[in-house]
PDB file of C-alpha atoms in Angstrom:
ATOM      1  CA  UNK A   1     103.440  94.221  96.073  1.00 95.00           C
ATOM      2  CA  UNK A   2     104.885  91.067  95.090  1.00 98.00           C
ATOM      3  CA  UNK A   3     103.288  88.057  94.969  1.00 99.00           C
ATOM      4  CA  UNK A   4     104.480  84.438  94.391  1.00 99.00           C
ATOM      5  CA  UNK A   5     102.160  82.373  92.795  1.00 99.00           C
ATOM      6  CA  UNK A   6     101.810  78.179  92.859  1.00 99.00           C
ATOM      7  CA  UNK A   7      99.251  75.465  92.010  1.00 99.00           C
ATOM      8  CA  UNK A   8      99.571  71.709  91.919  1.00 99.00           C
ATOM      9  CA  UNK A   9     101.642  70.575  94.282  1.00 99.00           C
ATOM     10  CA  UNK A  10     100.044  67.417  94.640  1.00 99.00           C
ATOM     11  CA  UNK A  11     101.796  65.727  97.544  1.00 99.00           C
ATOM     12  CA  UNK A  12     105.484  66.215  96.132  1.00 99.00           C
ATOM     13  CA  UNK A  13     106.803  67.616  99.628  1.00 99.00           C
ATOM     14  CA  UNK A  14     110.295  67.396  97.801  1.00 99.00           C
ATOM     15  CA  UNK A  15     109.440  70.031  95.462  1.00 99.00           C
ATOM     16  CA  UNK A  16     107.501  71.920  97.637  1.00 99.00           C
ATOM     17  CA  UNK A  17     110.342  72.226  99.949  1.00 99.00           C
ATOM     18  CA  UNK A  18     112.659  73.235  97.227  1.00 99.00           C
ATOM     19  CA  UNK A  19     110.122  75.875  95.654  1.00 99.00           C
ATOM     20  CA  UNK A  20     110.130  77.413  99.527  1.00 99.00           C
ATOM     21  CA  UNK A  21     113.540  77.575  99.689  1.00 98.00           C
ATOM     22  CA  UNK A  22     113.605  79.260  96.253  1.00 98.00           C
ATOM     23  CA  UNK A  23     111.494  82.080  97.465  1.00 98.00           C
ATOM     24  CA  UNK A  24     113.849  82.533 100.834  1.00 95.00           C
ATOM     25  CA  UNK A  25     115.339  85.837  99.045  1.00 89.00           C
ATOM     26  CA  UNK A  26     112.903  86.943  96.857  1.00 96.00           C
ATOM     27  CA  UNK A  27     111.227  90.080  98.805  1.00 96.00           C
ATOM     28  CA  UNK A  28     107.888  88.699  98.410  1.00 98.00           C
ATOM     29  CA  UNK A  29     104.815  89.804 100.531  1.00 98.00           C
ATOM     30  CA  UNK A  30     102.062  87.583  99.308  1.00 98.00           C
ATOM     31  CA  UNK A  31     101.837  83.514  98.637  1.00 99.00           C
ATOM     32  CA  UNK A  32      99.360  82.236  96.730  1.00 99.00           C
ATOM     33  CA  UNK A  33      98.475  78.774  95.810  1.00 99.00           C
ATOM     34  CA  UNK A  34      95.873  77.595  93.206  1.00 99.00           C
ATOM     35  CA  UNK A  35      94.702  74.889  93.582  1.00 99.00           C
ATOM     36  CA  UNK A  36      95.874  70.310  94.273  1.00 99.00           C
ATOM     37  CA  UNK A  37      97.730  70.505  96.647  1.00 99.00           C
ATOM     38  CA  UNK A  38      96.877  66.434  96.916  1.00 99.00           C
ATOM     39  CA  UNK A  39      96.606  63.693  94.720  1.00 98.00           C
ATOM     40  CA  UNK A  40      99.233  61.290  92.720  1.00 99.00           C
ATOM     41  CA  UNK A  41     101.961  62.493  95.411  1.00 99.00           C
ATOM     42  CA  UNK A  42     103.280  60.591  98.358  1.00 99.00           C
ATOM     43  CA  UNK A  43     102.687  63.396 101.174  1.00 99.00           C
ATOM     44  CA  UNK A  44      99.425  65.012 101.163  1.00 99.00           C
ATOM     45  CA  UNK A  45      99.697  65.688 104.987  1.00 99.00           C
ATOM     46  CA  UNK A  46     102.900  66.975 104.926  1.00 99.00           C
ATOM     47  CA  UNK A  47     102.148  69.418 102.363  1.00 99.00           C
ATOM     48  CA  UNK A  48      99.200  70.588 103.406  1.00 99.00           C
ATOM     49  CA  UNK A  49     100.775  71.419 106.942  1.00 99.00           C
ATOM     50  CA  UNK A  50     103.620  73.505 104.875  1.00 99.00           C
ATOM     51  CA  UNK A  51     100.193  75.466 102.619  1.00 99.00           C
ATOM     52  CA  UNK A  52      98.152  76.030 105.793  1.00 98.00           C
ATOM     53  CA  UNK A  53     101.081  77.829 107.928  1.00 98.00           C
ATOM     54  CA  UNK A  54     102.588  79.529 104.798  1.00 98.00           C
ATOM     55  CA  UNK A  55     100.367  80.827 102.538  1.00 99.00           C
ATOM     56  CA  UNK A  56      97.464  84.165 102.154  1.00 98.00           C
ATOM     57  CA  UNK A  57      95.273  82.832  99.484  1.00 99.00           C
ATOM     58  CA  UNK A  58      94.298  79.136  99.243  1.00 99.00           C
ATOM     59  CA  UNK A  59      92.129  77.850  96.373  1.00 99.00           C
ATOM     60  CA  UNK A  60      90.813  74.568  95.597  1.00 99.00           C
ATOM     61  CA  UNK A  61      91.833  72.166  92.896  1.00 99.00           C
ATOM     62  CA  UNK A  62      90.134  69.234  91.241  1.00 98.00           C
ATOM     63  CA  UNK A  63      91.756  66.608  93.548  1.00 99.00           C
ATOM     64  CA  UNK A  64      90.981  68.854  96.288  1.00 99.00           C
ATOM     65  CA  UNK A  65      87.403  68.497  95.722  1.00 98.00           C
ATOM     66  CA  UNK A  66      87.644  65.072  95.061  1.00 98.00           C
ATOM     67  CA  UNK A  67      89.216  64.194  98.306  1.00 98.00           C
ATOM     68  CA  UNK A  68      86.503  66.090 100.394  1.00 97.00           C
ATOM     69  CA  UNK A  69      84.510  64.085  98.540  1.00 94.00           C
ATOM     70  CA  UNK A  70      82.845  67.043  96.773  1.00 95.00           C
ATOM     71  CA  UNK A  71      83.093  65.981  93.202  1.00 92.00           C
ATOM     72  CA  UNK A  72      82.601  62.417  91.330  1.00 90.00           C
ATOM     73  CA  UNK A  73      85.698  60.305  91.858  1.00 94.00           C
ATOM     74  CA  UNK A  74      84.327  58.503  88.620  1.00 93.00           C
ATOM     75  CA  UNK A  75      85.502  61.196  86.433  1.00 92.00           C
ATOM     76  CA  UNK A  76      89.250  60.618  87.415  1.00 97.00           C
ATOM     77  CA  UNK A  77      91.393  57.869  85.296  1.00 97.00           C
ATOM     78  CA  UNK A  78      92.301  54.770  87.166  1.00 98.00           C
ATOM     79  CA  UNK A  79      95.644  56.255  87.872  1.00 98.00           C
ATOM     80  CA  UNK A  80      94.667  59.638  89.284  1.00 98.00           C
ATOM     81  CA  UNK A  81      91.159  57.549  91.285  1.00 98.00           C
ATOM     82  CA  UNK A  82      93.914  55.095  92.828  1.00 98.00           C
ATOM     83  CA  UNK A  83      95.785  58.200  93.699  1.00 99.00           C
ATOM     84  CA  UNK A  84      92.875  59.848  95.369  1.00 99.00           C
ATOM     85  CA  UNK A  85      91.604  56.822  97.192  1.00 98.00           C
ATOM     86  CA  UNK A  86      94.933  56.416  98.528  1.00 99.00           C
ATOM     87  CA  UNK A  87      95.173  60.214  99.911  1.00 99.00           C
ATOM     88  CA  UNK A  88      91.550  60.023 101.029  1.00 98.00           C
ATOM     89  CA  UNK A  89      92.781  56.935 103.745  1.00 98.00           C
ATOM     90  CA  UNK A  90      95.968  58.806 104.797  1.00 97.00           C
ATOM     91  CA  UNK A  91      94.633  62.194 105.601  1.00 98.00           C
ATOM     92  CA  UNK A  92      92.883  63.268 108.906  1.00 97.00           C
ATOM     93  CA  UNK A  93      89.514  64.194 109.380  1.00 97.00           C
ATOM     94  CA  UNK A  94      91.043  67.987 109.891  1.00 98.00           C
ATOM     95  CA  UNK A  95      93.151  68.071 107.008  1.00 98.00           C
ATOM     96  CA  UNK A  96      89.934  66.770 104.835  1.00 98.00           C
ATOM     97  CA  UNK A  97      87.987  69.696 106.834  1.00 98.00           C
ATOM     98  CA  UNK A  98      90.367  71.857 105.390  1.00 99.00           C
ATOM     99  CA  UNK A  99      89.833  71.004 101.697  1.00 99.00           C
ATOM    100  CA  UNK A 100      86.416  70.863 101.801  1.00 98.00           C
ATOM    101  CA  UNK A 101      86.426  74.533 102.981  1.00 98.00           C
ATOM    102  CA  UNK A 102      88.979  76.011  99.932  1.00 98.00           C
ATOM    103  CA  UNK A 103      86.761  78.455  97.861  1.00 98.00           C
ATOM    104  CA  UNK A 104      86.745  77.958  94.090  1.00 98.00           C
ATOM    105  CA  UNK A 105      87.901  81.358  92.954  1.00 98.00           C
ATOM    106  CA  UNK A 106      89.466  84.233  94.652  1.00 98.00           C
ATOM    107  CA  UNK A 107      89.608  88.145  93.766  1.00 96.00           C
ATOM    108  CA  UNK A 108      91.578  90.958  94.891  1.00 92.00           C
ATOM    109  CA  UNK A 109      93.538  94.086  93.691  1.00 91.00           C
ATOM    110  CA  UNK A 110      92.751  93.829  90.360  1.00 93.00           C
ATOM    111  CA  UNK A 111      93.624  90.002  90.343  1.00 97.00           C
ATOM    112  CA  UNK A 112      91.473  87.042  89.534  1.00 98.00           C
ATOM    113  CA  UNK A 113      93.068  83.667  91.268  1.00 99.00           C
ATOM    114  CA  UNK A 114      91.233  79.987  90.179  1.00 99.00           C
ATOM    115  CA  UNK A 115      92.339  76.860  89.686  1.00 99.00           C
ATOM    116  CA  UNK A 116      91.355  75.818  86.003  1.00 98.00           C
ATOM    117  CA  UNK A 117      89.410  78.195  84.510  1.00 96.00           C
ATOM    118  CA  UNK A 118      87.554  81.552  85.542  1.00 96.00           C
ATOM    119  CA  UNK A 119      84.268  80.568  83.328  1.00 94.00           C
ATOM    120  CA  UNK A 120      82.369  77.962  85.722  1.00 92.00           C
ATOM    121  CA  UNK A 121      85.358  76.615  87.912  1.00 97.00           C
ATOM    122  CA  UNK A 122      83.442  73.880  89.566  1.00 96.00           C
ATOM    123  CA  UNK A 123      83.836  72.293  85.588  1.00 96.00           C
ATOM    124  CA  UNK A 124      87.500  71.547  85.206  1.00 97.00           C
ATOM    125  CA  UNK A 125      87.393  72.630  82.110  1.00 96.00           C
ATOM    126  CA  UNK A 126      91.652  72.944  80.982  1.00 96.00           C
ATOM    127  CA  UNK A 127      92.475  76.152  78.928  1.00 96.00           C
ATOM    128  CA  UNK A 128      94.090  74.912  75.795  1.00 93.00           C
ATOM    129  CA  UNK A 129      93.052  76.621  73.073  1.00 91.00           C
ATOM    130  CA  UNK A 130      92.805  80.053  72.193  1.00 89.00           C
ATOM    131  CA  UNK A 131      88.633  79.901  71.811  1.00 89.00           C
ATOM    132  CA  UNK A 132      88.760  78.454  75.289  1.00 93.00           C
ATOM    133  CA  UNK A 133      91.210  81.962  76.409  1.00 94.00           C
ATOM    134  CA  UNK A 134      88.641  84.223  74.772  1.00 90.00           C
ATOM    135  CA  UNK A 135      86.055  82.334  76.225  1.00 91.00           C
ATOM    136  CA  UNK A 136      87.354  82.569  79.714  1.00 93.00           C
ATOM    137  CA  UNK A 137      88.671  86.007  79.460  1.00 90.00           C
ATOM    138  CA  UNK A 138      85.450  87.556  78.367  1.00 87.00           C
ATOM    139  CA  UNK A 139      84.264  86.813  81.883  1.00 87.00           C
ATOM    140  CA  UNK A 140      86.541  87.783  84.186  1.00 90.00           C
ATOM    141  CA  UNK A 141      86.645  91.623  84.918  1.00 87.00           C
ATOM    142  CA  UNK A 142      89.596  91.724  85.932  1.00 92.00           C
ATOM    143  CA  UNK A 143      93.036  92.457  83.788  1.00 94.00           C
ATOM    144  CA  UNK A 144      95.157  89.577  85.357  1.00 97.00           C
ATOM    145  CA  UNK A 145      93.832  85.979  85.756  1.00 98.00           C
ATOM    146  CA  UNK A 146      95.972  83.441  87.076  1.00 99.00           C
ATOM    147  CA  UNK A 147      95.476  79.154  86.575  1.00 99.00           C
ATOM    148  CA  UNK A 148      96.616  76.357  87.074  1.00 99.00           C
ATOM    149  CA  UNK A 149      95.311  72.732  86.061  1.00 98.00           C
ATOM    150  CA  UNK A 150      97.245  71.990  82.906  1.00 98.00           C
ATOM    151  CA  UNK A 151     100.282  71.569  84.416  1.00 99.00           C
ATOM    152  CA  UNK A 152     101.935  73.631  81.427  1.00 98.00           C
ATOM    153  CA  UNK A 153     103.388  76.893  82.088  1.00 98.00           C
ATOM    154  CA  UNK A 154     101.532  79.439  79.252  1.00 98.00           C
ATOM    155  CA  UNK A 155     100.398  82.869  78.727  1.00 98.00           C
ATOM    156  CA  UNK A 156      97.387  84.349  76.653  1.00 97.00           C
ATOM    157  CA  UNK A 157      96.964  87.915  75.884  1.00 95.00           C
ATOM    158  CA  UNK A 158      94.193  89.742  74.635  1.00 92.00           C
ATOM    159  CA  UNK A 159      95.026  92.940  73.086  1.00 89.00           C
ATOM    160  CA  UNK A 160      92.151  96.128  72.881  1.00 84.00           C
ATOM    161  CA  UNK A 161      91.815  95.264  69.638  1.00 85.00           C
ATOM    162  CA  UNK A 162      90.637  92.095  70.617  1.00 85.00           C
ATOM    163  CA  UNK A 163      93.823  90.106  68.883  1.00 88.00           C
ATOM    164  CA  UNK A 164      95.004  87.169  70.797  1.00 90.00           C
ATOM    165  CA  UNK A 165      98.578  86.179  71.257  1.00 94.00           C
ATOM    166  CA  UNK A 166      99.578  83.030  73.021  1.00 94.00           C
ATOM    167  CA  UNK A 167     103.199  82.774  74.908  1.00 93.00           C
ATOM    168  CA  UNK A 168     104.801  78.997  75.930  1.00 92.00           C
ATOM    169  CA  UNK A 169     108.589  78.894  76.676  1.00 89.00           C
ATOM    170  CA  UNK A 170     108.938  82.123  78.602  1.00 95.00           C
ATOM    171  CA  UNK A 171     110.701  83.371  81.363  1.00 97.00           C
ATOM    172  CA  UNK A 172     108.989  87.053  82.116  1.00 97.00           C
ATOM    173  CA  UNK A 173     106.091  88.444  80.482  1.00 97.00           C
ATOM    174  CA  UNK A 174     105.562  92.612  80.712  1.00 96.00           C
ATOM    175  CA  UNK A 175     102.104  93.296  81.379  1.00 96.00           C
ATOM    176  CA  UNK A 176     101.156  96.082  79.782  1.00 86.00           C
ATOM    177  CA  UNK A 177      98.573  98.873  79.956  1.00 79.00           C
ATOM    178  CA  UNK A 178      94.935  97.495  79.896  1.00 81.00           C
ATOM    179  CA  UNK A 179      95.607  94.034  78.556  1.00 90.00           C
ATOM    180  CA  UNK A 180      93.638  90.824  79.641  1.00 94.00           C
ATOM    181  CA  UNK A 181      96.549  88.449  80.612  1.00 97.00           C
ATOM    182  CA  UNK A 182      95.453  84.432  81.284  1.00 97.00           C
ATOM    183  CA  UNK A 183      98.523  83.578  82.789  1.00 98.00           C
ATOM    184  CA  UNK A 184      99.151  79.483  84.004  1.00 98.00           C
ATOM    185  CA  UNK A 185     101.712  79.208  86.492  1.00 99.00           C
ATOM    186  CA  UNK A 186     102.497  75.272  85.523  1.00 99.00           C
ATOM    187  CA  UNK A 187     102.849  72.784  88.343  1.00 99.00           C
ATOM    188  CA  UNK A 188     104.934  72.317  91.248  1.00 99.00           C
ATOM    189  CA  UNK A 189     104.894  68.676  91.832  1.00 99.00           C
ATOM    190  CA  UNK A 190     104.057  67.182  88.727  1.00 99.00           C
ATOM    191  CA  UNK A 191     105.226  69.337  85.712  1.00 99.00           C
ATOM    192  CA  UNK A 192     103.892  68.482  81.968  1.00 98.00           C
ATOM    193  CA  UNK A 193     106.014  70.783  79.815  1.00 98.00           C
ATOM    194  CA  UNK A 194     108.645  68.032  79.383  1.00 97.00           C
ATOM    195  CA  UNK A 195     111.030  69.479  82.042  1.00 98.00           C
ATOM    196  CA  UNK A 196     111.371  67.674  85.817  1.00 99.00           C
ATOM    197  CA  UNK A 197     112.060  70.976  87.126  1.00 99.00           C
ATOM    198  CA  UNK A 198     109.415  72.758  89.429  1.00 99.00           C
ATOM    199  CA  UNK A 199     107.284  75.384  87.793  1.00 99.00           C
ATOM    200  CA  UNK A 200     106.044  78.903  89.787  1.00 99.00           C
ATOM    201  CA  UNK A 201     105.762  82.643  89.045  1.00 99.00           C
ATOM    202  CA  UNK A 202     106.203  85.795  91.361  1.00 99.00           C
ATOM    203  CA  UNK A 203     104.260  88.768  89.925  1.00 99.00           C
ATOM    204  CA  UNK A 204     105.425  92.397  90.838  1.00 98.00           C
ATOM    205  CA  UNK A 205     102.966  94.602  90.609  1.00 96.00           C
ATOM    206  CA  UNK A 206     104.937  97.495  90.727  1.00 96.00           C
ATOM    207  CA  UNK A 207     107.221  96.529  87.977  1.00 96.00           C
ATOM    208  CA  UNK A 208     104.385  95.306  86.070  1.00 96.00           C
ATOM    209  CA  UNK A 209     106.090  92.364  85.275  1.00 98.00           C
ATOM    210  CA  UNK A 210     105.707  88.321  85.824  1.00 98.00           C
ATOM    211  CA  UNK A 211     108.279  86.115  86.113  1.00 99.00           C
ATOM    212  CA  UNK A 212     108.278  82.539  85.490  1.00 99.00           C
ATOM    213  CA  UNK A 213     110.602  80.463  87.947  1.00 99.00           C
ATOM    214  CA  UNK A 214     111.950  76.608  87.532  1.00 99.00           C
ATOM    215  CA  UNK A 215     113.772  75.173  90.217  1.00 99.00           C
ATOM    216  CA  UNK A 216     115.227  71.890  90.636  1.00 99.00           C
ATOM    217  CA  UNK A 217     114.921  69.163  93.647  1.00 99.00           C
ATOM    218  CA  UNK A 218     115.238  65.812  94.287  1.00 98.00           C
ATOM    219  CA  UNK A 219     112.693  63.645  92.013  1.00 99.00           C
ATOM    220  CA  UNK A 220     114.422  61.105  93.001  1.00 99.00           C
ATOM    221  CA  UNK A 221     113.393  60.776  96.511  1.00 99.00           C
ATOM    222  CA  UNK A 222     110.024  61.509  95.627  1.00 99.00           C
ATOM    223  CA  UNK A 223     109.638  58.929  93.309  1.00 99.00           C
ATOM    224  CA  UNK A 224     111.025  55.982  95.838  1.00 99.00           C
ATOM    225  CA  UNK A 225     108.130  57.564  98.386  1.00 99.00           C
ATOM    226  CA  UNK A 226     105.614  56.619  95.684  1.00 99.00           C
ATOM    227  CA  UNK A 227     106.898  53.146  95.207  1.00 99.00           C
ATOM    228  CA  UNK A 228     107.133  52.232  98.969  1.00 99.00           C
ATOM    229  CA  UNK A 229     103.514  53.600  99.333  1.00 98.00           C
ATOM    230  CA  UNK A 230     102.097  51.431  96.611  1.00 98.00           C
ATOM    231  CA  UNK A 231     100.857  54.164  94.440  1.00 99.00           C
ATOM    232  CA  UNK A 232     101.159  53.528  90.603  1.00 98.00           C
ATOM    233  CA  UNK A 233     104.604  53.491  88.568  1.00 98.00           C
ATOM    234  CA  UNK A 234     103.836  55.561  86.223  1.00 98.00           C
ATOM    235  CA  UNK A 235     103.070  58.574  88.590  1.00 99.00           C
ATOM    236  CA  UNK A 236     106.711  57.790  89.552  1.00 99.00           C
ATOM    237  CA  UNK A 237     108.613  57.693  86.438  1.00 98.00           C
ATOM    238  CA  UNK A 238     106.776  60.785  84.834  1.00 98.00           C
ATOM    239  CA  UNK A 239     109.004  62.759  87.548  1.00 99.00           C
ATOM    240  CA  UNK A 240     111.802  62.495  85.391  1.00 98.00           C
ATOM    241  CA  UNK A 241     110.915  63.411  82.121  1.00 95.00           C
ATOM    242  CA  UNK A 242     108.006  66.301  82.908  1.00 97.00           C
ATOM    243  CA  UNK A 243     104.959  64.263  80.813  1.00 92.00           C
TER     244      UNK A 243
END
């Protein structure tokens, strides 16, 4: 089985579209998303169209939540609350149906799928650290967790002897025998890593084996969509430079 995996996505239909079109050849039987597919992007509706006729496994995110109205808006920054408000008046009473029905955490074949961390989801809580790894991975039964949230592509292992080893920069990881593997996809639609370039994995359970994939699209035409729509600059110009 191969599997490709994405989270964030929020509203970038350009690199959606682009990620898609990456995956056109890659022999892959399951899609998987974890998690904001809305918020700071200029085409929530669009994008959740593409997720709901596309995809097998459909988690929530943050932003999700927060524009089903399921979570404090409060706890947002100004930029990312703007952001939310904004989606929350351009989406349909179905689409916002939809959200509010994405579970929180999703398991299957030996593979734990949630949107920031496996330890209490509904919490947010981003998984920078190695304490916060061990933390997480203690809980989850499974050998392969998968996360988004961050935005950062990263890897932490966690050997039988208990050792940890952390992994940024990567391009495939071998996963090995019974090792506990926190693996974070990155972001499709608003990377963090310091590259504009899309961010997704396909695992292959066969081979063992995850691969991390960057593609490039059009930024550019996503970030004049966010200007016409009066959303904030700066969601904009951090398009270009991956921050």
């Amino acid at each position: 089985m191969r599997y490709a995996i994405l989270s964030d996505i929020h509203g970038n239909l350009e690199a959606f579209e682009a990620v898609l079109n990456d995956l056109a050849g890659a022999d892959v039987q399951k899609l998987i998303f974890l998690g904001d597919i809305v918020g700071y992007g200029p085409n929530p509706e669009e994008c959740i169209t593409l997720l709901r006729e596309k995809f097998d496994v459909m988690i929530a995110g943050n932003h999700d939540w927060a524009v089903a109205e399921k979570t404090e808006i409060n706890s947002f920054n100004s930029v990312a609350r703007h952001a939310i408000e904004w989606t929350i008046a351009h989406l349909s009473p179905d689409d916002k149906k939809f959200l509010t029905e994405l579970p929180l955490k999703k398991e299957e074949e030996g593979l734990t799928f949630v949107h920031a961390s496996p330890m209490n989801p509904q919490d947010w809580v981003y998984v920078f650290s190695g304490n916060e790894a061990l933390q997480n991975l203690r809980v989850v039964k499974n050998y392969l967790c998968f996360v988004g949230h961050t935005h950062i592509p990263s890897v932490f292992v966690v050997n039988e002897f208990g050792e940890l080893f952390f992994f940024k920069n990567f391009t495939e990881i071998v996963l090995e025998g019974k090792i506990h593997f926190l693996i974070n996809v990155g972001s499709v639609g608003q990377p963090r890593d310091g590259s504009s370039l899309a961010s997704y994995g396909i695992l292959d359970m066969k081979k063992r084996v995850f691969y991390l994939r960057r593609v490039r699209y059009s930024f550019e035409a996503t970030q004049k969509k966010i200007l016409s729509a009066g959303l904030p600059s700066i969601l904009a110009e951090r398009l270009a430079r991956g921050w």
